Amino acid sequence: MTISFLSAHLLAHDYRWVNGREKPFGGSVALNAAMFVSVLIASRSSSNLHVSLLMCAAVEIFALAPRVYRQVKLTSEQAHCVMTASLVLCALVVLYHINQLLGFVFGFSIFFITWIAPLTFMYIQRYKNKLNGPWDEAVPIRRHDKLGGEAGTGRI
């Protein structure tokens, strides 16, 4: 159930609002799904302290952090890039200390998604075939009439 609700959070999250492209926040389904997952995980904890720490972290991550990310992105694109890179590096360091293989897989996937995949797409763009058919939008063609003048003008 936890995985399904975390998937619902990822699918329903309002990424346009976080990136500053939309005014009202429309991610209430995503926020509710994430908080429900936090409650599910917190119910497995052994002490009240762990439950309260987990719920505080969930509120900070799922409710408050998107607002901070949005404000940073609207204020400065460079600060947003620095903040994103520092969060990725922090996650990489923590994962590497937990499990070296997990840290390596995370680091490789971030490197692949950030550099290798876009460069590959740019490289194979030159081999793209453009197919034209009846499904394409109509392109108006300017034609001349039989007398040699322009159509519709009456000039010869």
CSV table of C-alpha atoms in Angstrom, one decimal:
chain,number,residue,atom,x,y,z
A,1,MET,CA,0.0,0.0,0.0
A,2,THR,CA,2.9,2.3,0.7
A,3,ILE,CA,4.4,1.9,-2.7
A,4,SER,CA,1.0,2.5,-4.4
A,5,PHE,CA,0.4,5.7,-2.5
A,6,LEU,CA,4.0,7.0,-3.1
A,7,SER,CA,3.4,6.3,-6.8
A,8,ALA,CA,0.1,8.3,-6.5
A,9,HIS,CA,2.1,11.1,-4.9
A,10,LEU,CA,4.6,11.1,-7.8
A,11,LEU,CA,1.9,11.1,-10.4
A,12,ALA,CA,-0.4,13.7,-8.8
A,13,HIS,CA,2.3,16.2,-7.6
A,14,ASP,CA,1.9,19.6,-9.2
A,15,TYR,CA,5.3,20.1,-10.7
A,16,ARG,CA,4.2,23.1,-12.7
A,17,TRP,CA,3.5,25.0,-9.5
A,18,VAL,CA,6.8,24.1,-8.0
A,19,ASN,CA,8.6,25.3,-11.1
A,20,GLY,CA,6.8,28.6,-11.0
A,21,ARG,CA,4.6,28.2,-14.0
A,22,GLU,CA,1.2,28.1,-12.3
A,23,LYS,CA,-0.4,30.3,-9.7
A,24,PRO,CA,-2.6,28.2,-7.5
A,25,PHE,CA,-1.3,25.1,-5.8
A,26,GLY,CA,-3.2,22.0,-7.0
A,27,GLY,CA,-1.2,19.2,-5.3
A,28,SER,CA,-3.6,18.3,-2.5
A,29,VAL,CA,-4.1,14.7,-3.7
A,30,ALA,CA,-0.3,14.3,-3.8
A,31,LEU,CA,0.2,15.9,-0.4
A,32,ASN,CA,-2.5,13.7,1.1
A,33,ALA,CA,-1.0,10.6,-0.4
A,34,ALA,CA,2.4,11.4,0.9
A,35,MET,CA,1.2,12.2,4.4
A,36,PHE,CA,-0.8,8.9,4.4
A,37,VAL,CA,2.4,7.0,3.5
A,38,SER,CA,4.1,8.8,6.4
A,39,VAL,CA,1.4,7.7,8.8
A,40,LEU,CA,1.7,4.1,7.5
A,41,ILE,CA,5.4,4.1,8.0
A,42,ALA,CA,5.1,5.9,11.4
A,43,SER,CA,2.7,3.2,12.6
A,44,ARG,CA,5.5,0.7,12.3
A,45,SER,CA,7.8,2.7,14.6
A,46,SER,CA,8.7,1.5,18.1
A,47,SER,CA,8.5,4.7,20.1
A,48,ASN,CA,6.5,8.0,20.2
A,49,LEU,CA,9.7,9.9,19.6
A,50,HIS,CA,10.3,8.1,16.3
A,51,VAL,CA,6.7,8.7,15.2
A,52,SER,CA,6.9,12.4,15.9
A,53,LEU,CA,10.3,12.8,14.2
A,54,LEU,CA,9.0,11.0,11.1
A,55,MET,CA,5.9,13.0,10.9
A,56,CYS,CA,7.8,16.3,11.4
A,57,ALA,CA,10.2,15.2,8.6
A,58,ALA,CA,7.2,14.3,6.4
A,59,VAL,CA,5.6,17.7,6.9
A,60,GLU,CA,8.9,19.5,6.1
A,61,ILE,CA,9.6,17.4,3.0
A,62,PHE,CA,6.1,17.1,1.4
A,63,ALA,CA,4.4,20.3,2.6
A,64,LEU,CA,7.0,22.9,3.2
A,65,ALA,CA,9.9,22.0,0.9
A,66,PRO,CA,8.0,22.5,-2.4
A,67,ARG,CA,7.2,26.1,-1.3
A,68,VAL,CA,10.8,26.8,-0.5
A,69,TYR,CA,11.9,25.2,-3.9
A,70,ARG,CA,9.3,27.4,-5.7
A,71,GLN,CA,10.5,30.6,-4.0
A,72,VAL,CA,14.1,29.8,-4.7
A,73,LYS,CA,13.4,29.1,-8.3
A,74,LEU,CA,11.4,32.3,-8.7
A,75,THR,CA,14.1,34.3,-7.0
A,76,SER,CA,17.2,33.0,-8.7
A,77,GLU,CA,17.8,30.2,-11.3
A,78,GLN,CA,21.4,29.9,-10.2
A,79,ALA,CA,20.5,29.5,-6.6
A,80,HIS,CA,18.0,26.8,-7.6
A,81,CYS,CA,20.7,24.9,-9.5
A,82,VAL,CA,23.1,25.2,-6.6
A,83,MET,CA,20.4,24.0,-4.2
A,84,THR,CA,19.5,21.0,-6.4
A,85,ALA,CA,23.1,20.0,-6.9
A,86,SER,CA,23.8,20.2,-3.1
A,87,LEU,CA,20.7,18.1,-2.3
A,88,VAL,CA,21.8,15.5,-4.9
A,89,LEU,CA,25.3,15.4,-3.4
A,90,CYS,CA,23.9,15.1,0.1
A,91,ALA,CA,21.7,12.2,-0.9
A,92,LEU,CA,24.7,10.6,-2.7
A,93,VAL,CA,26.9,10.8,0.4
A,94,VAL,CA,24.2,9.5,2.7
A,95,LEU,CA,23.4,6.6,0.4
A,96,TYR,CA,27.1,5.8,-0.1
A,97,HIS,CA,27.5,5.6,3.7
A,98,ILE,CA,24.5,3.3,4.1
A,99,ASN,CA,25.4,1.0,1.2
A,100,GLN,CA,28.2,1.6,-1.3
A,101,LEU,CA,26.4,-0.3,-4.1
A,102,LEU,CA,23.3,1.8,-3.6
A,103,GLY,CA,25.3,5.0,-3.6
A,104,PHE,CA,27.1,3.9,-6.8
A,105,VAL,CA,23.8,3.0,-8.5
A,106,PHE,CA,22.3,6.4,-7.5
A,107,GLY,CA,25.3,8.3,-8.6
A,108,PHE,CA,25.5,6.5,-12.0
A,109,SER,CA,21.7,7.0,-12.6
A,110,ILE,CA,22.0,10.7,-11.9
A,111,PHE,CA,25.0,11.0,-14.2
A,112,PHE,CA,23.3,9.0,-16.9
A,113,ILE,CA,20.0,11.0,-16.7
A,114,THR,CA,21.8,14.4,-16.5
A,115,TRP,CA,24.6,13.9,-19.1
A,116,ILE,CA,24.5,10.7,-21.1
A,117,ALA,CA,20.9,10.5,-22.2
A,118,PRO,CA,20.6,14.2,-23.4
A,119,LEU,CA,23.9,13.9,-25.3
A,120,THR,CA,22.7,10.7,-26.9
A,121,PHE,CA,19.5,12.3,-28.0
A,122,MET,CA,21.3,15.2,-29.4
A,123,TYR,CA,23.6,12.9,-31.3
A,124,ILE,CA,20.9,10.7,-32.8
A,125,GLN,CA,18.8,13.7,-33.8
A,126,ARG,CA,20.9,14.0,-37.0
A,127,TYR,CA,19.6,10.6,-38.1
A,128,LYS,CA,16.0,11.4,-37.6
A,129,ASN,CA,13.7,10.7,-40.5
A,130,LYS,CA,10.9,13.2,-41.2
A,131,LEU,CA,7.8,11.4,-42.4
A,132,ASN,CA,5.1,13.4,-44.2
A,133,GLY,CA,1.7,12.1,-44.7
A,134,PRO,CA,-2.0,12.8,-44.5
A,135,TRP,CA,-1.8,13.1,-40.7
A,136,ASP,CA,0.3,16.3,-41.0
A,137,GLU,CA,-1.1,19.8,-40.8
A,138,ALA,CA,-1.9,21.4,-44.1
A,139,VAL,CA,0.8,23.7,-45.5
A,140,PRO,CA,-0.6,26.4,-47.8
A,141,ILE,CA,1.1,26.6,-51.2
A,142,ARG,CA,0.9,29.9,-53.1
A,143,ARG,CA,0.2,29.1,-56.8
A,144,HIS,CA,0.0,31.2,-59.9
A,145,ASP,CA,-3.0,31.0,-62.3
A,146,LYS,CA,-2.8,29.9,-65.9
A,147,LEU,CA,-2.2,33.3,-67.3
A,148,GLY,CA,1.0,33.8,-65.3
A,149,GLY,CA,-0.3,36.2,-62.8
A,150,GLU,CA,-0.9,35.7,-59.1
A,151,ALA,CA,-4.1,33.9,-58.2
A,152,GLY,CA,-6.9,36.1,-57.0
A,153,THR,CA,-5.3,39.5,-57.8
A,154,GLY,CA,-6.5,39.9,-61.4
A,155,ARG,CA,-3.0,40.9,-62.5
A,156,ILE,CA,-1.3,39.2,-65.4
